[in-house]
Amino acid sequence: MANAFWCIVEDDRKGAPKKVMAEVIGEAARLSGGDVEAVWLTDTASDEGLGQLAGWGATKVWLLENAAFAPYRGEVWTPVVAELVAQHAPKAVFAPVTSKMREFAARLAARLGAGLSADSVGMTMDGDQLVATRPVYAGKLLAKMTWAKTPWIATLRPNVFKPADAQAGKTPQVEKPAVTIPGAAMKLVERREEASTGLPELTEAETVISGGRGMKGPENYVILENMAQVIGAAVGASRAAVDAGWRPHRFQIGQTGRTISPKLYLGFGVSGAIQHLAGMRTSKVIVAVNKDPDAPIFKIADYGIVGDLFEVVPALTEEFKKLLEK
Amino acid sequence: MKIVVAVKQVPDTATQVKISGGDPKAIDTAGITWIVSPYDEFAVEEALRIKEKRGQGEVVAVSLGPDRVKEALRSALAMGCDRAVHVNDPALAGADTLLTAQALAAVVKQEQPALVICGRQAIDDDMGAVAGQVAELLGWPCASWIMEETVDADAKTVRVGRQVEGGLEIFDLPLPAVVSAQKGLNEPRYPTLKGIMGAKKKEIKDVKAADLGVTPGAPQLAVKTLEALPARPPGRIIQGDVKDAVKELVRALREEAKAI
């Protein structure tokens, strides 16, 4: 339907949408009064996955299932979605902030000659105009953005928007449009999987534990991993710890790393340099443990303990265990 | 092999950024320390390494912005870029990402390089869109957030490792292509004194929108207002010995914050 809000699906590569889609679809539904459609480009979609999208509120799923769509390549995805947009004139095109969606949304905007608000953390309707809020200048300011015309293209930061409640037993209306799939210039050589930590992905985790310079060495992160196992958290690091070679770059939280927005952030031995705050200041609850009472992180922390993390972490892990075993 | 590197001048991370008193859409630029956006330094470094490895080639730095942007271009030249193009036109002062990408794509068309390297995102507006948009406008393949890169001996393809959630995807891209640099790609060099002196003699060519065939129109995305961050509610330092403090913290997280 023209005027629908479209949500581009990020999936788990096994036929199901990622749970961040509940947030994207939920926000699109709130803004549009329920006029939400999902657009899913994938090499494999499952009925359960389609049901999830419907359960979150997608009234229709545009399903483009073809081996050419995985892994994502801009030159294949962009013309296909741009053609669909031209035919069906959605009012908005939303996607979650992921590595591929950030590039894809940019390319789609360029191809359509439309505006893009990347990494948005707030959305409101001002009359019949969408206004997006996004952090700028290392999160020191918030910018309210408006578009000159539709479609309003935006990527949405995970863990910020309220997820849609899942309705059970929904079957979506699935439409498989006929599209011309362009040939790919890029050829996949291989995919190298990261060694699995068994812990949630940093950008998606509801709880994140972060270790900074105060961890004193790579061997000590095991105490954070033990806590992470107990509370189901991801473990990240500050730039100081990454630059020291203690943790791989993919675990870095901050301006030159990952931006996270968990429900609970626990920083141990993290001083709270501006560039770290840029990557985590939209966390809902911030806990800081640092020996230095003047560490800047205490200025934004909801709860702080001034003390030695090597005493606090094991004690806190035990206390979490007691609580969660009850 | 010719490489174009796009660089942006941005306020230093540690610099205080305030909203302009006269214009709620802009920042007060007085007293700001300007730097080359860190991701763009990875891009410059990678271009220089490709040239050095091949023993020949040319690296052209390009930037868009007012006169002060020349400092950023001089930094790139001091690192080792051969020359620079400065898109310096007041008509582009309010350029959004798309118009910026159009101007950069036009420079690339004139320069005809085999490879364009951008930083993953500039650390002022953090839009992260320019690399993808330049590629789209040129119709070139693009790999974003690359962690590794090798150009083949004939300069026909580039093999890149693109960072994605959960791993690295290795792709071969036929050249010409656009890539964007992620942290971890390399460790940027510091300019040497010789480099800094030499940079003063290198060419920075000024171009206007008209030279590029770009018509500055109304932006597709515009800042309506800038706002200060809402203040966080004041926090609490939990006192007491470790045992009591962690007990109180867990209680507070469960009962007050409902975060666990």
Coordinates of C-alpha atoms in Angstrom, one line a residue:
Chain A
M1 CA 0.0 0.0 0.0
A2 CA 1.3 3.4 -0.8
N3 CA 2.1 5.4 2.4
A4 CA 3.1 2.3 4.3
F5 CA 6.3 2.3 6.4
W6 CA 8.7 -0.3 5.2
C7 CA 11.1 -2.1 7.4
I8 CA 14.1 -3.8 5.8
V9 CA 14.7 -7.1 7.5
E10 CA 18.0 -8.0 9.1
D11 CA 18.1 -11.8 9.6
D12 CA 20.1 -14.4 11.4
R13 CA 21.2 -15.9 8.0
K14 CA 19.2 -19.0 9.0
G15 CA 15.7 -17.9 8.0
A16 CA 14.6 -15.9 10.9
P17 CA 14.6 -12.1 11.5
K18 CA 16.8 -10.7 14.2
K19 CA 15.0 -9.6 17.3
V20 CA 16.0 -6.0 16.7
M21 CA 13.3 -6.1 14.0
A22 CA 10.7 -6.1 16.7
E23 CA 12.0 -2.6 17.6
V24 CA 12.1 -1.3 14.0
I25 CA 8.6 -2.7 13.2
G26 CA 7.2 -1.5 16.6
E27 CA 8.4 2.0 16.0
A28 CA 7.2 2.1 12.4
A29 CA 3.8 0.9 13.6
R30 CA 3.6 3.5 16.3
L31 CA 4.4 6.3 13.8
S32 CA 2.2 5.1 11.0
G33 CA -0.8 3.8 13.1
G34 CA 0.0 0.2 12.1
D35 CA 0.6 0.6 8.4
V36 CA 3.8 -1.4 8.3
E37 CA 5.2 -3.7 5.8
A38 CA 8.5 -5.7 5.9
V39 CA 10.8 -6.1 3.0
W40 CA 13.0 -9.2 3.3
L41 CA 15.9 -9.9 0.9
T42 CA 17.4 -13.3 1.8
D43 CA 18.6 -16.6 0.5
T44 CA 16.4 -18.5 3.0
A45 CA 13.2 -17.5 4.8
S46 CA 11.3 -19.8 7.1
D47 CA 7.6 -19.8 7.8
E48 CA 8.4 -19.2 11.5
G49 CA 10.4 -16.1 10.5
L50 CA 7.6 -14.8 8.4
G51 CA 5.2 -15.5 11.3
Q52 CA 7.5 -13.5 13.6
L53 CA 7.4 -10.5 11.3
A54 CA 3.6 -10.7 11.2
G55 CA 3.5 -11.2 15.0
W56 CA 5.4 -7.9 15.5
G57 CA 3.0 -6.1 13.3
A58 CA 4.0 -6.3 9.6
T59 CA 0.7 -6.4 7.7
K60 CA 2.6 -7.6 4.6
V61 CA 6.0 -9.1 3.9
W62 CA 7.6 -8.4 0.5
L63 CA 9.7 -11.6 0.2
L64 CA 12.6 -11.6 -2.1
E65 CA 14.2 -15.0 -1.6
N66 CA 17.1 -15.7 -3.9
A67 CA 20.7 -17.0 -3.4
A68 CA 21.9 -13.7 -5.0
F69 CA 20.8 -11.8 -1.9
A70 CA 23.2 -13.4 0.6
P71 CA 25.6 -12.2 1.6
Y72 CA 24.5 -8.6 1.2
R73 CA 26.1 -6.8 -1.8
G74 CA 25.0 -3.2 -2.4
E75 CA 25.0 -3.5 -6.2
V76 CA 22.5 -6.4 -6.0
W77 CA 20.2 -5.1 -3.2
T78 CA 20.0 -1.4 -4.1
P79 CA 18.5 -1.5 -7.6
V80 CA 15.9 -4.1 -6.5
V81 CA 14.6 -2.2 -3.5
A82 CA 14.8 1.1 -5.3
E83 CA 12.6 -0.4 -8.0
L84 CA 10.0 -1.6 -5.5
V85 CA 10.1 1.8 -3.8
A86 CA 9.4 3.5 -7.1
Q87 CA 6.4 1.1 -7.8
H88 CA 4.8 1.2 -4.3
A89 CA 5.8 4.6 -2.9
P90 CA 6.3 3.7 0.8
K91 CA 6.3 6.8 3.0
A92 CA 9.4 5.6 5.0
V93 CA 12.1 3.0 4.7
F94 CA 13.5 1.9 8.1
A95 CA 16.3 -0.5 8.9
P96 CA 18.2 -1.4 12.1
V97 CA 21.8 -0.1 12.5
T98 CA 23.9 -3.1 11.4
S99 CA 27.1 -3.0 9.4
K100 CA 25.3 -3.9 6.1
M101 CA 22.2 -1.8 6.7
R102 CA 24.3 1.3 7.3
E103 CA 25.8 0.9 3.8
F104 CA 22.5 -0.2 2.2
A105 CA 20.4 2.7 3.5
A106 CA 23.1 5.1 2.2
R107 CA 23.1 3.6 -1.2
L108 CA 19.3 3.4 -1.4
A109 CA 19.1 7.1 -0.4
A110 CA 21.6 8.0 -3.1
R111 CA 19.8 6.0 -5.8
L112 CA 16.5 7.6 -4.9
G113 CA 17.9 11.0 -4.4
A114 CA 16.4 11.0 -0.9
G115 CA 17.6 11.9 2.6
L116 CA 19.0 9.5 5.2
S117 CA 19.0 9.8 8.9
A118 CA 21.5 7.2 10.1
D119 CA 21.7 5.9 13.6
S120 CA 18.5 7.5 14.8
V121 CA 17.6 7.3 18.5
G122 CA 14.2 9.0 18.4
M123 CA 11.3 9.5 16.0
T124 CA 8.3 11.7 16.2
M125 CA 5.6 12.9 13.9
D126 CA 5.4 16.7 13.7
G127 CA 2.1 17.1 11.8
D128 CA 2.6 15.0 8.7
Q129 CA 6.4 15.3 8.8
L130 CA 8.7 12.8 10.4
V131 CA 11.4 14.2 12.7
A132 CA 14.3 12.0 13.6
T133 CA 16.7 12.6 16.5
R134 CA 20.3 11.5 16.2
P135 CA 23.4 12.0 18.3
V136 CA 26.2 14.1 16.7
Y137 CA 29.7 15.3 17.8
A138 CA 30.5 12.2 19.8
G139 CA 27.0 12.2 21.4
K140 CA 27.6 15.7 22.9
L141 CA 24.6 17.1 21.0
L142 CA 21.3 15.8 19.6
A143 CA 20.2 16.8 16.1
K144 CA 16.6 16.9 15.0
M145 CA 16.4 16.0 11.3
T146 CA 13.8 16.5 8.7
W147 CA 13.5 15.3 5.2
A148 CA 12.7 17.3 2.0
K149 CA 10.5 14.5 0.6
T150 CA 9.5 10.9 1.1
P151 CA 10.5 8.2 1.4
W152 CA 12.0 9.1 4.8
I153 CA 15.0 6.7 4.9
A154 CA 16.4 6.0 8.4
T155 CA 18.5 3.5 10.3
L156 CA 17.5 2.9 13.9
R157 CA 19.9 2.3 16.8
P158 CA 19.2 -1.1 18.4
N159 CA 17.9 -1.3 22.0
V160 CA 16.6 2.3 21.9
F161 CA 13.1 1.9 20.5
K162 CA 10.3 0.0 22.3
P163 CA 10.0 -3.5 20.7
A164 CA 6.5 -4.5 19.5
D165 CA 4.8 -7.1 21.6
A166 CA 4.7 -10.4 19.7
Q167 CA 1.2 -11.6 18.8
A168 CA 1.1 -15.3 18.5
G169 CA -0.4 -17.3 15.6
K170 CA -0.2 -14.5 13.0
T171 CA 0.3 -15.4 9.3
P172 CA 1.5 -12.6 7.2
Q173 CA 0.3 -11.7 3.7
V174 CA 3.4 -12.7 1.7
E175 CA 4.0 -11.0 -1.6
K176 CA 6.8 -12.2 -3.9
P177 CA 7.3 -9.5 -6.4
A178 CA 8.9 -10.2 -9.8
V179 CA 12.1 -8.2 -9.9
T180 CA 15.2 -8.1 -12.1
I181 CA 18.1 -9.2 -10.0
P182 CA 21.3 -7.5 -11.2
G183 CA 24.5 -9.5 -11.6
A184 CA 27.1 -9.1 -8.8
A185 CA 30.4 -7.5 -9.4
M186 CA 31.7 -8.5 -5.9
K187 CA 32.6 -12.2 -5.5
L188 CA 32.5 -13.8 -2.0
V189 CA 35.7 -15.6 -1.3
E190 CA 34.9 -16.9 2.2
R191 CA 33.3 -15.9 5.5
R192 CA 35.5 -16.1 8.5
E193 CA 33.5 -16.7 11.6
E194 CA 34.7 -15.1 14.8
A195 CA 35.5 -17.5 17.6
S196 CA 32.2 -17.8 19.4
T197 CA 32.3 -16.5 23.0
G198 CA 28.9 -18.1 23.8
L199 CA 27.9 -14.6 25.0
P200 CA 25.4 -12.2 23.3
E201 CA 26.6 -9.9 20.4
L202 CA 27.8 -6.6 21.8
T203 CA 25.4 -4.3 19.9
E204 CA 22.4 -6.5 20.6
A205 CA 23.0 -7.4 24.2
E206 CA 20.6 -6.0 26.9
T207 CA 23.4 -6.0 29.4
V208 CA 27.0 -5.1 28.6
I209 CA 30.0 -5.4 30.8
S210 CA 33.0 -3.3 29.8
G211 CA 36.6 -3.5 31.0
G212 CA 39.0 -0.6 30.6
R213 CA 42.6 0.2 31.4
G214 CA 42.0 -0.8 35.0
M215 CA 41.8 -4.5 34.0
K216 CA 45.6 -4.4 33.9
G217 CA 46.0 -7.1 31.3
P218 CA 44.2 -9.4 28.8
E219 CA 44.4 -12.4 31.3
N220 CA 42.0 -10.6 33.7
Y221 CA 39.0 -10.4 31.4
V222 CA 38.0 -13.9 32.5
I223 CA 36.5 -12.4 35.7
L224 CA 34.3 -10.2 33.5
E225 CA 33.4 -13.2 31.4
N226 CA 32.4 -15.2 34.5
M227 CA 30.1 -12.4 35.5
A228 CA 28.7 -12.2 31.9
Q229 CA 27.8 -15.9 32.0
V230 CA 25.9 -15.4 35.2
I231 CA 23.8 -12.4 34.0
G232 CA 23.8 -13.2 30.3
A233 CA 25.8 -10.1 29.2
A234 CA 28.2 -9.3 26.4
V235 CA 31.7 -8.2 27.3
G236 CA 33.3 -5.2 25.7
A237 CA 36.3 -3.0 26.2
S238 CA 37.5 0.6 26.2
R239 CA 39.8 2.0 23.5
A240 CA 42.7 2.0 26.0
A241 CA 42.3 -1.7 26.5
V242 CA 41.9 -2.4 22.8
D243 CA 44.9 -0.2 21.8
A244 CA 47.0 -2.0 24.4
G245 CA 46.2 -5.2 22.5
W246 CA 44.2 -6.8 25.4
R247 CA 41.0 -7.3 23.4
P248 CA 40.3 -7.5 19.6
H249 CA 38.9 -4.4 18.0
R250 CA 35.5 -5.8 17.5
F251 CA 34.9 -5.6 21.3
Q252 CA 35.7 -1.9 21.4
I253 CA 32.9 0.3 22.7
G254 CA 33.1 4.0 21.7
Q255 CA 33.5 6.4 18.9
T256 CA 35.9 4.3 16.9
G257 CA 34.3 1.1 18.0
R258 CA 30.8 -0.1 18.5
T259 CA 27.9 2.0 19.7
I260 CA 25.8 0.3 22.3
S261 CA 22.6 1.1 24.1
P262 CA 21.9 -1.7 26.5
K263 CA 19.4 -1.7 29.4
L264 CA 22.4 -2.1 31.8
Y265 CA 26.0 -1.1 31.3
L266 CA 28.6 -2.1 33.9
G267 CA 32.0 -0.4 33.4
F268 CA 35.0 -1.8 35.4
G269 CA 38.2 0.2 35.4
V270 CA 36.8 2.4 32.6
S271 CA 37.7 6.0 33.1
G272 CA 35.0 7.4 30.8
A273 CA 36.9 9.3 28.1
I274 CA 34.6 11.3 25.8
Q275 CA 35.2 8.9 23.0
H276 CA 34.0 5.9 25.2
L277 CA 31.0 7.9 26.3
A278 CA 30.1 8.5 22.7
G279 CA 29.6 4.7 22.3
M280 CA 27.6 4.0 25.4
R281 CA 25.9 7.2 26.8
T282 CA 22.5 6.1 25.6
S283 CA 22.6 3.1 27.9
K284 CA 19.6 3.1 30.2
V285 CA 21.3 2.3 33.5
I286 CA 25.0 2.9 34.0
V287 CA 27.1 1.3 36.7
A288 CA 30.8 2.3 37.2
V289 CA 33.5 0.8 39.3
N290 CA 36.8 2.6 39.4
K291 CA 39.5 3.2 41.9
D292 CA 39.7 6.9 40.9
P293 CA 36.8 8.9 42.5
D294 CA 37.4 11.6 39.9
A295 CA 37.0 9.3 36.9
P296 CA 34.7 11.1 34.4
I297 CA 32.5 8.0 34.1
F298 CA 31.1 8.7 37.6
K299 CA 29.5 11.9 36.2
I300 CA 27.1 9.9 34.0
A301 CA 26.8 6.8 36.2
D302 CA 23.6 6.0 37.9
Y303 CA 25.4 3.9 40.5
G304 CA 29.1 4.0 41.3
I305 CA 31.5 2.1 43.6
V306 CA 34.8 3.7 44.2
G307 CA 37.0 0.7 44.8
D308 CA 39.3 -2.0 43.5
L309 CA 37.6 -3.9 40.7
F310 CA 39.5 -7.0 41.5
E311 CA 37.6 -7.2 44.8
V312 CA 34.3 -5.8 43.5
V313 CA 33.9 -8.0 40.4
P314 CA 34.1 -11.4 42.2
A315 CA 31.9 -10.2 45.0
L316 CA 29.4 -8.8 42.6
T317 CA 29.3 -12.0 40.5
E318 CA 28.5 -14.0 43.7
E319 CA 25.8 -11.5 44.6
F320 CA 24.3 -11.8 41.1
K321 CA 24.4 -15.6 41.4
K322 CA 22.6 -15.5 44.7
L323 CA 19.9 -13.2 43.2
L324 CA 19.4 -15.1 40.0
E325 CA 19.4 -18.6 41.6
K326 CA 16.5 -17.7 43.8
Chain B
M1 CA 47.7 2.9 -9.8
K2 CA 45.8 6.1 -8.8
I3 CA 43.9 6.2 -5.5
V4 CA 41.6 8.9 -4.3
V5 CA 41.2 9.3 -0.5
A6 CA 38.3 11.3 0.9
V7 CA 39.1 13.1 4.1
K8 CA 36.9 15.3 6.3
Q9 CA 38.0 17.9 8.8
V10 CA 36.1 17.5 12.1
P11 CA 36.2 18.9 15.7
D12 CA 38.7 17.1 17.9
T13 CA 36.8 14.5 20.1
A14 CA 38.0 16.2 23.2
T15 CA 36.9 19.7 22.1
Q16 CA 33.9 21.3 23.7
V17 CA 31.0 21.6 21.2
K18 CA 28.4 24.3 21.9
I19 CA 25.3 25.3 19.9
S20 CA 25.8 28.6 18.2
G21 CA 24.1 31.5 19.9
G22 CA 22.8 32.9 16.6
D23 CA 21.8 29.8 14.8
P24 CA 20.2 26.8 16.6
K25 CA 21.0 24.6 13.6
A26 CA 24.8 25.1 13.9
I27 CA 27.6 24.8 16.3
D28 CA 29.8 27.6 17.6
T29 CA 33.1 27.1 15.7
A30 CA 35.1 29.6 17.9
G31 CA 37.8 27.9 19.8
I32 CA 37.4 24.5 18.2
T33 CA 40.4 22.4 17.5
W34 CA 40.1 20.7 14.1
I35 CA 41.5 17.4 13.1
V36 CA 41.3 14.9 10.3
S37 CA 38.6 12.4 11.1
P38 CA 40.4 9.4 12.6
Y39 CA 38.8 6.9 10.2
D40 CA 40.1 9.0 7.3
E41 CA 43.6 8.6 8.6
F42 CA 43.2 4.9 8.3
A43 CA 42.1 5.5 4.7
V44 CA 45.1 7.8 3.9
E45 CA 47.5 5.2 5.5
E46 CA 46.1 2.4 3.5
A47 CA 46.3 4.3 0.2
L48 CA 50.0 5.1 0.9
R49 CA 50.7 1.5 1.8
I50 CA 49.3 0.4 -1.5
K51 CA 51.4 2.9 -3.4
E52 CA 54.5 2.0 -1.5
K53 CA 54.0 -1.8 -2.0
R54 CA 53.5 -1.3 -5.7
G55 CA 56.5 1.1 -6.0
Q56 CA 54.4 3.4 -8.1
G57 CA 51.2 5.2 -8.3
E58 CA 49.5 8.4 -7.1
V59 CA 47.5 9.2 -4.0
V60 CA 45.1 12.2 -4.3
A61 CA 43.4 13.5 -1.2
V62 CA 40.0 15.2 -1.6
S63 CA 38.0 17.2 0.9
L64 CA 35.0 19.4 0.9
G65 CA 34.6 22.5 3.2
P66 CA 35.6 26.0 3.8
D67 CA 39.2 27.4 3.8
R68 CA 40.2 25.8 7.1
V69 CA 39.9 22.4 5.4
K70 CA 43.2 23.1 3.7
E71 CA 44.9 22.3 7.1
A72 CA 43.4 18.8 6.9
L73 CA 44.5 18.4 3.3
R74 CA 48.0 19.6 4.4
S75 CA 48.0 16.8 7.0
A76 CA 47.2 14.2 4.4
L77 CA 49.9 15.6 2.1
A78 CA 52.4 15.6 5.1
M79 CA 51.6 11.9 5.6
G80 CA 52.5 11.3 2.0
C81 CA 49.6 12.0 -0.4
D82 CA 50.9 13.4 -3.7
R83 CA 48.4 16.2 -4.2
A84 CA 45.0 17.4 -3.1
V85 CA 41.7 18.6 -4.4
H86 CA 39.7 21.1 -2.3
V87 CA 36.0 21.4 -3.1
N88 CA 35.8 24.9 -1.7
D89 CA 32.5 26.6 -2.6
P90 CA 30.2 28.6 -0.2
A91 CA 27.3 27.3 -2.3
L92 CA 28.1 23.9 -0.8
A93 CA 28.3 25.1 2.8
G94 CA 25.0 23.5 3.8
A95 CA 25.7 20.3 1.9
D96 CA 24.0 17.2 3.3
T97 CA 25.5 13.8 2.9
L98 CA 24.0 13.3 -0.5
L99 CA 25.3 16.5 -2.0
T100 CA 28.7 15.9 -0.5
A101 CA 28.7 12.5 -2.1
Q102 CA 27.7 14.0 -5.4
A103 CA 30.6 16.5 -5.3
L104 CA 33.1 13.8 -4.3
A105 CA 31.8 11.4 -7.0
A106 CA 32.3 14.3 -9.5
V107 CA 35.9 14.7 -8.4
V108 CA 36.4 10.9 -8.8
K109 CA 35.0 11.0 -12.3
Q110 CA 37.5 13.7 -13.2
E111 CA 40.4 11.9 -11.5
Q112 CA 39.5 8.4 -12.8
P113 CA 41.3 6.5 -10.0
A114 CA 41.3 2.7 -9.7
L115 CA 40.3 2.9 -6.0
V116 CA 38.5 5.3 -3.7
I117 CA 39.1 4.9 0.0
C118 CA 37.0 6.7 2.6
G119 CA 36.9 6.4 6.4
R120 CA 34.0 4.4 7.8
Q121 CA 32.3 7.5 9.1
A122 CA 33.3 11.1 10.0
I123 CA 33.2 11.6 13.8
D124 CA 31.2 14.9 13.6
D125 CA 27.9 13.9 12.1
D126 CA 28.6 10.1 12.2
M127 CA 26.3 9.6 9.2
G128 CA 28.6 7.0 7.7
A129 CA 27.0 7.3 4.3
V130 CA 29.5 8.9 2.0
A131 CA 31.4 5.8 0.8
G132 CA 28.2 3.9 -0.1
Q133 CA 26.7 6.9 -1.8
V134 CA 29.8 7.7 -3.8
A135 CA 29.9 4.1 -5.0
E136 CA 26.2 4.2 -5.8
L137 CA 26.5 7.4 -7.8
L138 CA 29.5 6.0 -9.7
G139 CA 28.0 2.6 -10.2
W140 CA 31.1 1.0 -8.6
P141 CA 31.2 -2.0 -6.2
C142 CA 31.7 -1.0 -2.6
A143 CA 32.9 -2.8 0.6
S144 CA 32.3 -1.0 3.9
W145 CA 34.1 -1.3 7.2
I146 CA 37.1 -3.2 5.7
M147 CA 39.7 -4.7 8.1
E148 CA 42.1 -5.9 5.5
E149 CA 42.9 -5.3 1.8
T150 CA 45.2 -6.6 -0.9
V151 CA 45.3 -5.2 -4.5
D152 CA 46.3 -7.9 -7.0
A153 CA 49.5 -7.6 -9.0
D154 CA 47.7 -6.4 -12.2
A155 CA 45.6 -3.9 -10.3
K156 CA 42.5 -5.5 -11.6
T157 CA 40.9 -6.5 -8.3
V158 CA 41.1 -5.8 -4.6
R159 CA 40.5 -8.5 -2.0
V160 CA 39.0 -7.1 1.1
G161 CA 37.8 -8.3 4.5
R162 CA 34.5 -6.6 5.4
Q163 CA 33.5 -6.6 9.0
V164 CA 30.0 -7.8 9.7
E165 CA 28.3 -9.0 12.9
G166 CA 29.9 -12.3 13.9
G167 CA 32.7 -12.4 11.4
L168 CA 34.6 -11.1 8.4
E169 CA 33.4 -11.5 4.8
I170 CA 36.2 -11.8 2.3
F171 CA 35.3 -10.4 -1.1
D172 CA 37.0 -9.8 -4.5
L173 CA 36.0 -6.5 -6.0
P174 CA 36.8 -5.6 -9.6
L175 CA 38.5 -2.2 -9.8
P176 CA 37.5 0.6 -9.9
A177 CA 35.9 0.3 -6.5
V178 CA 35.1 2.1 -3.3
V179 CA 36.0 0.9 0.1
S180 CA 35.6 2.4 3.6
A181 CA 38.3 1.9 6.3
Q182 CA 37.4 0.4 9.7
K183 CA 39.6 0.7 12.7
G184 CA 42.0 -2.2 12.8
L185 CA 42.9 -1.9 9.1
N186 CA 46.3 -0.3 9.9
E187 CA 48.1 2.0 12.3
P188 CA 48.4 5.4 10.6
R189 CA 51.8 6.9 10.5
Y190 CA 52.8 10.3 12.0
P191 CA 54.0 12.8 9.4
T192 CA 57.8 13.2 9.5
L193 CA 59.3 16.7 9.6
K194 CA 60.4 16.1 6.0
G195 CA 56.8 15.2 5.1
I196 CA 55.5 18.4 6.8
M197 CA 58.0 20.6 4.9
G198 CA 57.4 18.8 1.6
A199 CA 53.6 19.2 2.0
K200 CA 53.9 22.9 1.7
K201 CA 55.1 22.6 -1.8
K202 CA 52.4 20.1 -2.9
E203 CA 49.5 21.2 -5.0
I204 CA 46.1 21.8 -3.5
K205 CA 43.7 22.5 -6.3
D206 CA 40.6 24.5 -5.5
V207 CA 37.4 23.6 -7.3
K208 CA 33.9 25.0 -7.3
A209 CA 30.6 23.2 -7.7
A210 CA 30.3 24.5 -11.2
D211 CA 33.7 23.0 -12.1
L212 CA 32.3 19.6 -11.1
G213 CA 29.0 20.0 -12.8
V214 CA 27.2 19.8 -9.4
T215 CA 24.2 22.0 -8.8
P216 CA 23.7 22.8 -5.2
G217 CA 20.0 22.3 -4.4
A218 CA 18.0 22.2 -1.3
P219 CA 19.3 19.4 1.0
Q220 CA 17.3 16.2 1.2
L221 CA 18.0 16.0 4.9
A222 CA 18.3 19.0 7.0
V223 CA 19.0 19.8 10.7
K224 CA 15.9 21.4 12.2
T225 CA 17.5 22.1 15.5
L226 CA 20.5 21.1 17.6
E227 CA 19.8 20.3 21.3
A228 CA 21.9 19.7 24.3
L229 CA 21.7 16.3 25.8
P230 CA 19.0 15.9 28.4
A231 CA 20.7 15.7 31.8
R232 CA 21.0 12.3 33.3
P233 CA 19.4 12.0 36.7
P234 CA 22.2 12.5 39.3
G235 CA 23.9 9.2 40.2
R236 CA 24.8 7.7 43.6
I237 CA 28.1 6.6 44.8
I238 CA 27.5 3.6 47.0
Q239 CA 29.6 3.8 50.1
G240 CA 30.7 1.1 52.5
D241 CA 33.0 -1.9 52.3
V242 CA 33.0 -4.1 49.2
K243 CA 30.7 -6.7 50.6
D244 CA 28.0 -4.2 51.6
A245 CA 28.4 -2.1 48.6
V246 CA 27.9 -4.9 46.1
K247 CA 24.8 -6.1 48.1
E248 CA 23.4 -2.6 47.9
L249 CA 24.2 -2.3 44.2
V250 CA 22.5 -5.5 43.3
R251 CA 19.4 -4.5 45.5
A252 CA 19.3 -1.1 43.7
L253 CA 19.7 -2.7 40.3
R254 CA 16.8 -5.1 41.0
E255 CA 14.4 -2.9 43.0
E256 CA 15.0 0.7 41.9
A257 CA 16.4 0.4 38.3
K258 CA 14.8 -2.9 37.5
A259 CA 17.7 -3.5 35.3
I260 CA 18.5 -7.1 36.3

